[in-house]
Coordinates of C-alpha atoms and ligand atoms in Angstrom, one line a residue:
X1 CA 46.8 35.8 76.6
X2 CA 46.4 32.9 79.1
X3 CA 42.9 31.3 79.8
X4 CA 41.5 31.8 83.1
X5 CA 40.8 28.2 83.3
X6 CA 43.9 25.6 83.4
X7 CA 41.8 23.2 81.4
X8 CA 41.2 25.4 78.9
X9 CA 44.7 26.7 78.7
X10 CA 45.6 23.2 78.0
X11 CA 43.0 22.5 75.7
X12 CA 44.3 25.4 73.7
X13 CA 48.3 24.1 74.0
X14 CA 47.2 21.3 72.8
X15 CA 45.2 22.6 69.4
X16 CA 48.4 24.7 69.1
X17 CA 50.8 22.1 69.0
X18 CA 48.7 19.7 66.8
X19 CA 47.7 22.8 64.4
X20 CA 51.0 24.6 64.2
X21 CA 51.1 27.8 62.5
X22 CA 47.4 27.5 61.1
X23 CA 46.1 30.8 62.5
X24 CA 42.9 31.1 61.0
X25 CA 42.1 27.8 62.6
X26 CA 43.4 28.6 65.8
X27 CA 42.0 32.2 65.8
X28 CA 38.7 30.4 65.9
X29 CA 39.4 27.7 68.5
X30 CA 40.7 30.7 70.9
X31 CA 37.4 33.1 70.3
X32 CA 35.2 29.7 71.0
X33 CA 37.4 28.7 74.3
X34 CA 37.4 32.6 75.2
X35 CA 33.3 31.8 75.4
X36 CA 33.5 28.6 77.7
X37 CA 35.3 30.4 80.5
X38 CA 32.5 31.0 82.6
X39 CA 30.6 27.5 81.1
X40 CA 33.4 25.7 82.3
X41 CA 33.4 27.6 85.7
X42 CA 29.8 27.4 86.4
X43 CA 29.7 23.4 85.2
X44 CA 33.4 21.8 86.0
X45 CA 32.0 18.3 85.3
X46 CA 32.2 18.7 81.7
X47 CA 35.5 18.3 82.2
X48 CA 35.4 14.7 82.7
X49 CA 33.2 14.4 79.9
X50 CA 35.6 15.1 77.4
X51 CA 33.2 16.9 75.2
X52 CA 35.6 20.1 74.5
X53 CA 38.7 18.5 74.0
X54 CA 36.8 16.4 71.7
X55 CA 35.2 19.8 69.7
X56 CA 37.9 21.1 68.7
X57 CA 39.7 17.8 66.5
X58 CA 37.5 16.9 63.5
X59 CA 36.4 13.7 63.3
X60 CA 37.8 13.7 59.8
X61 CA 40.1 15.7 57.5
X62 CA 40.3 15.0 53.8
X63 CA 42.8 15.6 51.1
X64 CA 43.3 15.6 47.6
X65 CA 44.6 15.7 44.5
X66 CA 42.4 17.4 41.9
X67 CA 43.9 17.1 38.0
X68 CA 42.7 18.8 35.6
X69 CA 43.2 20.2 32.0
X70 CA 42.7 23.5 30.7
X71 CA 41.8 25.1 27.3
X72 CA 45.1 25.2 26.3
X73 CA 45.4 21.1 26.8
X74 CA 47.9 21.9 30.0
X75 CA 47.3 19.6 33.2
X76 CA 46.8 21.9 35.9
X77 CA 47.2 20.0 39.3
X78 CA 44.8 21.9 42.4
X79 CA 44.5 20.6 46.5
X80 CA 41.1 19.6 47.5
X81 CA 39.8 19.3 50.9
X82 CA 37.0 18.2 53.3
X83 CA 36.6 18.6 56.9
X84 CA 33.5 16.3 58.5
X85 CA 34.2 18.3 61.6
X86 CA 31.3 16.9 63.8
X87 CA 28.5 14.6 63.1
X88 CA 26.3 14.7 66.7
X89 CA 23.4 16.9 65.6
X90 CA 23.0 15.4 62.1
X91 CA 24.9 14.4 58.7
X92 CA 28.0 16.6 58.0
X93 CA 27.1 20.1 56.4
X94 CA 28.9 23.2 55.1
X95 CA 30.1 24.6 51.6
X96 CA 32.7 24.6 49.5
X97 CA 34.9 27.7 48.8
X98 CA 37.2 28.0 45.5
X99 CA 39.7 30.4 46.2
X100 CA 43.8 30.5 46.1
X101 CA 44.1 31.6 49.6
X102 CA 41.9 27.9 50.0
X103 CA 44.4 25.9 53.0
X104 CA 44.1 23.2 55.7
X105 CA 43.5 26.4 57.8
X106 CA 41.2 28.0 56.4
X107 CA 39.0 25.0 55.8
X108 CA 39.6 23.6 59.6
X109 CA 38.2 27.4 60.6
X110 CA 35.7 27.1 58.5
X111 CA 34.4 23.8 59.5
X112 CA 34.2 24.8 63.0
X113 CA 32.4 27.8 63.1
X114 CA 30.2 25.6 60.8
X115 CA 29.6 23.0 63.6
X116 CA 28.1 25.9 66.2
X117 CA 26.3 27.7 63.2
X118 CA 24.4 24.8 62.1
X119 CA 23.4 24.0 66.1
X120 CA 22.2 27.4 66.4
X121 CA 19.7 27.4 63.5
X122 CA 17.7 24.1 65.1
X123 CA 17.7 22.1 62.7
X124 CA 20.0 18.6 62.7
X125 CA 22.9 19.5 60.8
X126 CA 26.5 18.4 62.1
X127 CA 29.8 20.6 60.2
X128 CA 31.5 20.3 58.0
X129 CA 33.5 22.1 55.1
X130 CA 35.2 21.6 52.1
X131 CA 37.3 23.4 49.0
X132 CA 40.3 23.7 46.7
X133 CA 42.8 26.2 46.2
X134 CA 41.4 26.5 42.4
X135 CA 40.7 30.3 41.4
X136 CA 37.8 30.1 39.1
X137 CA 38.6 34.2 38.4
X138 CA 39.0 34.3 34.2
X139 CA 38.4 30.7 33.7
X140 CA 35.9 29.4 30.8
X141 CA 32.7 27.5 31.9
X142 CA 34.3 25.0 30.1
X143 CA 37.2 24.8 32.5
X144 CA 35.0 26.0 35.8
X145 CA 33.1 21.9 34.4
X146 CA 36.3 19.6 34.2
X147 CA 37.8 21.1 37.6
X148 CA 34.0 21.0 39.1
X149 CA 33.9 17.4 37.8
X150 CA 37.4 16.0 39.1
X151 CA 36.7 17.6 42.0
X152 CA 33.5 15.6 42.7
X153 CA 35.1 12.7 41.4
X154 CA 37.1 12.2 44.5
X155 CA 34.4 14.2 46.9
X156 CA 32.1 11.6 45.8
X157 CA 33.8 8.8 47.5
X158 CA 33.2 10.6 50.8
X159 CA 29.5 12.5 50.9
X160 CA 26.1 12.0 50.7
X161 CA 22.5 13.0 51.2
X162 CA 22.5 11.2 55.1
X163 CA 26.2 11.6 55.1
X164 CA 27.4 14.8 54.3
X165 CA 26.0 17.7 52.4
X166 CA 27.9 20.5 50.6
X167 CA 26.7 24.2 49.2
X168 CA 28.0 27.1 47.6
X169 CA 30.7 29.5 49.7
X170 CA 33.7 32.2 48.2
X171 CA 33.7 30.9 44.3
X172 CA 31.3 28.4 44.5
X173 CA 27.4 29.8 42.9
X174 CA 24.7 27.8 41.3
X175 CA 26.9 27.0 38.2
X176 CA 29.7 25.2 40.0
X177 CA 26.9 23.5 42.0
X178 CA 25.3 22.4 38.8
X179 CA 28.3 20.7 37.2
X180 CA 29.0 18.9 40.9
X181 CA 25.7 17.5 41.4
X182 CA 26.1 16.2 37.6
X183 CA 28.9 14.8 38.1
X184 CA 27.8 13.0 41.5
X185 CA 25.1 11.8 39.9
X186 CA 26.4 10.2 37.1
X187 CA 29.4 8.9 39.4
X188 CA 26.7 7.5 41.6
X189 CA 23.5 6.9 39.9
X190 CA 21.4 8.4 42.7
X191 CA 19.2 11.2 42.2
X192 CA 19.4 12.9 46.0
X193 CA 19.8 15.8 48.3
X194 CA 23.7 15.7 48.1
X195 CA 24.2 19.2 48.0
X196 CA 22.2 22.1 48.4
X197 CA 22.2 25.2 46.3
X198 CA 21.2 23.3 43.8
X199 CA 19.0 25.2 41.0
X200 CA 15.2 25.0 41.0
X201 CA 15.0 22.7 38.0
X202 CA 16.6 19.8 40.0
X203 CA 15.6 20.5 43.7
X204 CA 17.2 23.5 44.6
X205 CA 14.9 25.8 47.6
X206 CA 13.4 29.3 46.4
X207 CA 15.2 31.6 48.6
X208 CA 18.2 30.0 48.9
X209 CA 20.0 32.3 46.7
X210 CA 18.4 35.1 48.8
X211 CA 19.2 33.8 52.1
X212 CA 22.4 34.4 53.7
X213 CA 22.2 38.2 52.8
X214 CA 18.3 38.1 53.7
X215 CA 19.1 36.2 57.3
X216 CA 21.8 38.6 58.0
X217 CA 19.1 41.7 57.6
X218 CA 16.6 39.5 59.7
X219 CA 19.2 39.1 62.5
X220 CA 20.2 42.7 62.1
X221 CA 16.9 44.1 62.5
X222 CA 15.6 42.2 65.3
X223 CA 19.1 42.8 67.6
X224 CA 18.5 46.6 66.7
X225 CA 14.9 46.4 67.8
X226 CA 15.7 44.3 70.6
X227 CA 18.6 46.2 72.2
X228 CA 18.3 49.6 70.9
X229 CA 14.6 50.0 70.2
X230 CA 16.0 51.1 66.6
X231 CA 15.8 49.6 62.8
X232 CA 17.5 49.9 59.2
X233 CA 15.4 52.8 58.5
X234 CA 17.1 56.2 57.9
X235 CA 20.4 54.6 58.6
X236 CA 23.4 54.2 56.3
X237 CA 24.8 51.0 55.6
X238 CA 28.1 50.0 54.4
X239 CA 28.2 46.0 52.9
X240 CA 31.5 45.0 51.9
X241 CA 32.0 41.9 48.9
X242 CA 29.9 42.2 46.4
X243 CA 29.3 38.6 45.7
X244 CA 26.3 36.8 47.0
X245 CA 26.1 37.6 50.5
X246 CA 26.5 41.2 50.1
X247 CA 24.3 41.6 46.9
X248 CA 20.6 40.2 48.5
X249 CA 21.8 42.0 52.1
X250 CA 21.9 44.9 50.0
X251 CA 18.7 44.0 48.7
X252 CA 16.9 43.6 52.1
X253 CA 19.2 46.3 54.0
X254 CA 17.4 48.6 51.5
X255 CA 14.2 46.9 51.0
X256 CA 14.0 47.4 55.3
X257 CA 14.5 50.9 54.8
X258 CA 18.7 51.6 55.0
X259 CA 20.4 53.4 52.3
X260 CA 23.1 51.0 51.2
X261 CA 26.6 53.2 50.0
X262 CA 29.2 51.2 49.2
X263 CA 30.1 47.7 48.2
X264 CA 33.7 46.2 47.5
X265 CA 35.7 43.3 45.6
X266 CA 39.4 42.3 46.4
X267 CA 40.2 45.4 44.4
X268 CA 38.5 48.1 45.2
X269 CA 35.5 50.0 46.9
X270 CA 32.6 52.2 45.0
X271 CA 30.4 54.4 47.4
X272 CA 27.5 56.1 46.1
X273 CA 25.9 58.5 48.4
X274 CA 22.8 58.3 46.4
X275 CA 22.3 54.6 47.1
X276 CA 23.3 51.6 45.5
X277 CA 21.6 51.0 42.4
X278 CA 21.5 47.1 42.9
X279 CA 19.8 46.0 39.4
X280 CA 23.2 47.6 37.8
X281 CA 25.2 45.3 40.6
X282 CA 23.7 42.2 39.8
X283 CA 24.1 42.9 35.7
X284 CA 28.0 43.9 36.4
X285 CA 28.4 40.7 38.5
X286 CA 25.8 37.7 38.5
X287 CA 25.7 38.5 34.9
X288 CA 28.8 39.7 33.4
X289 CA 30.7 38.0 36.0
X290 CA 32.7 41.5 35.9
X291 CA 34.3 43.8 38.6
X292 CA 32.9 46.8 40.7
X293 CA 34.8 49.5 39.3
X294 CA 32.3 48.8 36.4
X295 CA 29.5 50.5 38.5
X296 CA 31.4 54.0 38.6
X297 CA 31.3 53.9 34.8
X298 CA 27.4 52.9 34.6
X299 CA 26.3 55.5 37.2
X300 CA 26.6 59.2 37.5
X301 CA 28.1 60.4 41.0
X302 CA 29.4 57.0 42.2
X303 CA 33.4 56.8 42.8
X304 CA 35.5 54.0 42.6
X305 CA 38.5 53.7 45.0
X306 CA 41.8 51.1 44.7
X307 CA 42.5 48.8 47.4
X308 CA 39.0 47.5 49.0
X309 CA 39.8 47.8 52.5
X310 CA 39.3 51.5 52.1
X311 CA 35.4 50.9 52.6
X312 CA 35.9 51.4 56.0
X313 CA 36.4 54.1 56.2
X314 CA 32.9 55.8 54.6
X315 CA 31.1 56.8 57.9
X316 CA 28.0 55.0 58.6
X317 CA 25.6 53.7 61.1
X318 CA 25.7 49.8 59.9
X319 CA 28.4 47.7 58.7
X320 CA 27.9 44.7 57.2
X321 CA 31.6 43.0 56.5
X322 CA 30.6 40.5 53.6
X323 CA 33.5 39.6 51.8
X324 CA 36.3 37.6 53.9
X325 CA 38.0 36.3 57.0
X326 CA 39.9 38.9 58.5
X327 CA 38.7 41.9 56.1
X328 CA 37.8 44.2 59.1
X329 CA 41.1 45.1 61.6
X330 CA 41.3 47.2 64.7
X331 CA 42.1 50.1 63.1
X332 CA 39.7 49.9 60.7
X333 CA 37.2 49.2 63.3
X334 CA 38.6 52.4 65.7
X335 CA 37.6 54.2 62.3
X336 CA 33.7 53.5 61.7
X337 CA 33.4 54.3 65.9
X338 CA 34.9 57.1 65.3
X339 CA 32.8 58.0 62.9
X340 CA 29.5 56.8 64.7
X341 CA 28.7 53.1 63.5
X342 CA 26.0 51.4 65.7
X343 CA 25.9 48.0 64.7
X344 CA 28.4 45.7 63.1
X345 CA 26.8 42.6 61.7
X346 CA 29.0 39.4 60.0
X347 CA 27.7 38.2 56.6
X348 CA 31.0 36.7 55.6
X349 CA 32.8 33.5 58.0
X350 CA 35.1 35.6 60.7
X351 CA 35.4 38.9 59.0
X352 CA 36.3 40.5 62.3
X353 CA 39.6 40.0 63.9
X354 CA 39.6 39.6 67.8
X355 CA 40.8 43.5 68.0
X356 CA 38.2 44.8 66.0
X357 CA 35.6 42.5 67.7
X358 CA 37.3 43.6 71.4
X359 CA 36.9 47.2 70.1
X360 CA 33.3 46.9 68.8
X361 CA 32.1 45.4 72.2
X362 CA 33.8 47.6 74.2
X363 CA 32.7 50.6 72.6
X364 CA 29.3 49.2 72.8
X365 CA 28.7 48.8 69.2
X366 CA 25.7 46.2 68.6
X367 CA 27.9 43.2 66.8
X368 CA 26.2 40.1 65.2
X369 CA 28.7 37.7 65.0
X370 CA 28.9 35.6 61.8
X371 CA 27.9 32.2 63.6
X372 CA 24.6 33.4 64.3
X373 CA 24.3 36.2 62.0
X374 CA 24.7 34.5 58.7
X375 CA 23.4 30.9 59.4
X376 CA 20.5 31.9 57.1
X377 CA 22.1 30.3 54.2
X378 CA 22.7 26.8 55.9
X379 CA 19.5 27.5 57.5
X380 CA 17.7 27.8 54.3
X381 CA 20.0 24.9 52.8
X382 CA 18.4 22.8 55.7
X383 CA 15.2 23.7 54.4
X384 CA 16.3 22.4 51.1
X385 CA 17.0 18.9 52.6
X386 CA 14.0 18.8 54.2
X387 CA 12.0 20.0 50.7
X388 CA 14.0 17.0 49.2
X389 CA 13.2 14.6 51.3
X390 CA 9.7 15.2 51.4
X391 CA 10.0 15.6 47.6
X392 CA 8.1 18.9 47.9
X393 CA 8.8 22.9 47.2
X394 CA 7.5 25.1 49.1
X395 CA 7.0 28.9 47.9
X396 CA 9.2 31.4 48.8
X397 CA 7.2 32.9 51.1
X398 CA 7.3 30.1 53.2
X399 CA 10.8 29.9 53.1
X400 CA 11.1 33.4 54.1
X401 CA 9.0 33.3 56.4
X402 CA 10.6 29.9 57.9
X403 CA 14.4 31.6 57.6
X404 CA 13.1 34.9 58.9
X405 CA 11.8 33.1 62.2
X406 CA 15.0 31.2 62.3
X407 CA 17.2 34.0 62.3
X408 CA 14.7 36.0 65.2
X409 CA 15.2 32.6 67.5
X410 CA 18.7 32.5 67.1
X411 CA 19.0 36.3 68.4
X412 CA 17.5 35.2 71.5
X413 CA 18.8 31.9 72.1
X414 CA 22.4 33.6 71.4
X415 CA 21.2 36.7 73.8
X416 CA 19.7 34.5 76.6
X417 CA 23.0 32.5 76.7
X418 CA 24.9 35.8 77.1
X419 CA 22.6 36.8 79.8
X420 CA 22.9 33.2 81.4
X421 CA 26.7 33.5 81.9
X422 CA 27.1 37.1 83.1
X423 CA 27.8 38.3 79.6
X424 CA 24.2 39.7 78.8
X425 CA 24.7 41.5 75.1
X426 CA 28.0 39.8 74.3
X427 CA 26.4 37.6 71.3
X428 CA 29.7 36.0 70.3
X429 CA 29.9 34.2 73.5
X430 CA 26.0 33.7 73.7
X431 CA 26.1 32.4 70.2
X432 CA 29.0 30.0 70.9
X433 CA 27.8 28.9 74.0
X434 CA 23.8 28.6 72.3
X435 CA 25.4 26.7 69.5
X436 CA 27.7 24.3 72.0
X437 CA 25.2 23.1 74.1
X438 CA 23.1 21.1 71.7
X439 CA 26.5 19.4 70.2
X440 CA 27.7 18.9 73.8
X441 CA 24.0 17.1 74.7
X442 CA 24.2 14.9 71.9
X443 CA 28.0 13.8 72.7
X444 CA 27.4 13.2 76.0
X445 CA 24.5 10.7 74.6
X446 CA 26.3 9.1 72.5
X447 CA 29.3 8.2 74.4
X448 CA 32.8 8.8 73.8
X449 CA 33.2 8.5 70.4
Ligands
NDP501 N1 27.3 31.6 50.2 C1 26.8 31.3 51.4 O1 25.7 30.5 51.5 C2 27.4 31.8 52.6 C3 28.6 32.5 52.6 N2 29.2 32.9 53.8 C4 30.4 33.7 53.8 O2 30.2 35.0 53.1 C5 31.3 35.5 52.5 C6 31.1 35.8 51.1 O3 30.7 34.6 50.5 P1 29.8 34.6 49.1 O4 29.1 35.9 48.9 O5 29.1 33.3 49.0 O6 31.0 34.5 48.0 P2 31.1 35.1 46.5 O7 32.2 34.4 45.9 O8 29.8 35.2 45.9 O9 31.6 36.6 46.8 C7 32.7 36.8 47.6 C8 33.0 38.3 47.6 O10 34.0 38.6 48.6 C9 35.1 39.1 47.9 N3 36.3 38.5 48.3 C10 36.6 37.2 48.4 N4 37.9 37.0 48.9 C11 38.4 38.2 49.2 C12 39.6 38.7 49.7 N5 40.6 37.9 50.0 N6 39.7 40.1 49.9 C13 38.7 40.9 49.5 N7 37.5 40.5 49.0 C14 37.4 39.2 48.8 C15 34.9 38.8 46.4 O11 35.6 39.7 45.6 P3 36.3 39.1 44.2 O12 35.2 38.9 43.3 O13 37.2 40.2 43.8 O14 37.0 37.9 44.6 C16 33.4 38.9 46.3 O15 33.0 40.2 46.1 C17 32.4 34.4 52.8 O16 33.1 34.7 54.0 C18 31.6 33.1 53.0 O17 32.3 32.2 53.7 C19 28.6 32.8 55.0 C20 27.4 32.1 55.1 C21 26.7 31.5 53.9
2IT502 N1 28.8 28.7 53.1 C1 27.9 28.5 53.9 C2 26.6 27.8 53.6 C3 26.8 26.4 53.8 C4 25.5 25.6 53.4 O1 24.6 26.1 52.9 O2 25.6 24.3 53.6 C5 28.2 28.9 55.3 O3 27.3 28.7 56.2 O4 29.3 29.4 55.6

């Protein structure tokens, strides 16, 4: 569909034309341009400023070869990337996901969600993101090391502590962080912040593992008390993925009073109207590194279902889609209104497609939208850099406490904005146009660069 603004039509041409045929990437550039109608209406000289045709091209885009051998002594070959999407609010920062479905696409999206995340949480963080196509499913820890290591060999050359700043995303926990920061550390002989996630023997933030689940509750609650004078308690939840994201929003959907059903992986679903027992989770997957279907076995009364997008359709009165881009449809999102969800709120990067999200507003479905709703974890990795450059830990209830205020002022910076522009409640424009002012601020400053 056609922009209402010309400039922003041509904007948009012109991301198509240089990005041909990547559609997550461009799926995220038209839900951001969507949000700067009325900006651009209400302030035409930004315009001249250049400052939005200037958003949406990264100021870098890296990629590599990454060689490596496996058990067997075969040379596997993988494609590595980095995106330093935008520098203006602070050094480069964003994870790194392993994953087959790993692309220039999906990295370019990634990265630029990351760029209005970061803005929104307050703290000086630019965006960036990074990855390979590598599927560490069914690899050794032996093999998970010499692709980690090659990997960093070449990353090396391009990040660092005031530079740029990976973490953990899709594939990508504390183990893969540990054998990257050893191997930029002996490529480099520097000790530093150069990535976060890192474990708490060697820098890492208490909380961190918590946060992106924990931030996404925090968000959760405090747009349910805000715009429906309501909370998690009583209500059913549904969290799809079972990785980290979902497993500590499980943790604090239930801890803030929810019953938490179901959980998924890219095979299947398990729903257990009793509640999910999340110590037998964590066992099954931070432990055993195993699949869900394992839980049906371990617990009396839970099912297990083929085919994961199924999970959508358990009724319940919270969703929290916490797997993937694009894991959540129209359909599937016609399904849980039918069958009486409330609130929708993203733990994973651009779970929603535009006709679920189109639904979900228009029904007038509460929906957190990922770039505000999930920032806890770079949030709480910001917190990390600051911990390492101070050389200090703090506890982790000051890191909760810090994330949980975080998470509260984005929900209001993201809800002011939406009330600012005519859109009041519509937090995926607030959030994009929250998280676009501070960026635009700081280019302006610094000239056209
Ligand atoms: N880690 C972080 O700090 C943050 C992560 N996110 C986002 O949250 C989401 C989950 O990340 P995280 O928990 O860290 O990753 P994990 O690797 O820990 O878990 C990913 C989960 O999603 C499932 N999944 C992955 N790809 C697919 C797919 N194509 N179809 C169906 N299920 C899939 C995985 O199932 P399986 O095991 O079968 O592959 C797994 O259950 C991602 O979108 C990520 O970008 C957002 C903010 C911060
Ligand atoms: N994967 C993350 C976390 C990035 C980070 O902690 O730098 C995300 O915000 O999508």
């Amino acid at each position: 569909m056609a922009f209402k603004s010309e400039y922003l039509q041509r904007v948009y041409e012109t991301v198509e034309k240089r990005n041909a045929g990547e559609s997550e990437f461009l799926q995220a550039v038209r839900e951001v341009l969507e949000s700067f109608e009325p900006v651009v209406e209400q302030n035409p000289s930004i315009i001249d400023t250049g400052v939005i045709d200037r958003i949406v091209e990264p100021e870098r885009f890296i990629q590599f070869r990454v060689s490596w051998v496996d058990d067997n002594g075969k040379v596997q070959v993988n494609r590595g990337f980095r995106v330093q999407f935008n520098s203006a609010i602070g050094p480069y920062k964003g994870g790194l996901r392993l994953h087959p479905s790993v692309c220039a696409s999906v990295i370019k999206f990634l990265g630029f969600e990351q760029c209005f995340k970061n803005s929104l949480t307050g703290l000086p963080m630019g965006g960036g993101k990074g990855g390979a196509d590598f599927d560490p499913k069914g690899k050794s820890d032996g093999e998970i090391m010499r692709f980690c290591q090659s990997f960093m060999t070449e990353l090396s050359k391009h990040i660092g502590a005031d530079t740029d700043v990976p973490a953990g995303d899709i594939g990508v926990g504390a183990r893969e962080i540990g054998y990257l920061f050893g191997q930029y550390k002996r490529l480099r002989n520097e000790f530093t912040g150069v990535l976060t996630g890192k474990g708490l023997s060697y820098g890492g933030s208490l909380a961190r593992k918590e946060a992106t689940g924990y931030g996404l509750c925090y968000f959760t609650d405090e747009m349910l008390k805000n715009m429906k004078n309501d909370s998690f308690k009583g209500k059913t939840v549904v969290v799809s993925g079972s990785g980290n994201v979902a497993i500590y929003a499980t943790e604090k959907a239930t801890e803030l009073g929810g019953k938490v059903v179901a959980l998924s992986d890219s095979n299947g679903y398990i729903y257990d109207a009793n509640g999910i027992n999340l110590d037998v989770v964590k066992q099954i997957k931070e432990v055993e590194r195993g699949r869900i279907k394992e839980y049906a076995d371990r617990v009396e009364g839970a099912v297990y279902t083929e085919g994961c997008r199924g999970i959508w359709s358990i009724p319940c009165d919270i969703a929290l889609p916490c797997a993937t881009q694009n894991e959540l449809n129209g359909e599937e999102a016609a399904l849980l209104i039918k069958n009486g969800v409330m609130a929708v709120a993203e733990g994973a990067n651009m779970p929603s497609t535009p006709e679920a999200i189109e639904a979900f507003l228009n029904a007038g479905v509460l929906f957190g939208p990922a770039k505000a709703a999930n920032a806890g974890g770079v949030a709480t990795s910001g917190l990390e850099m600051c911990q390492n450059s101070m050389r200090y830990s703090w506890t982790f209830e000051e890191v909760d406490a810090k994330l949980h205020d975080i998470m509260v002022n984005i929900f209001h910076n993201a809800y002011n904005a939406s009330k600012k522009y005519g859109m009041e409640g519509n937090l995926v424009a607030g959030a994009n146009i929250a998280g676009f002012e501070k960026i635009a601020d700081a280019m302006i400053a610094q000239g056209v660069a």
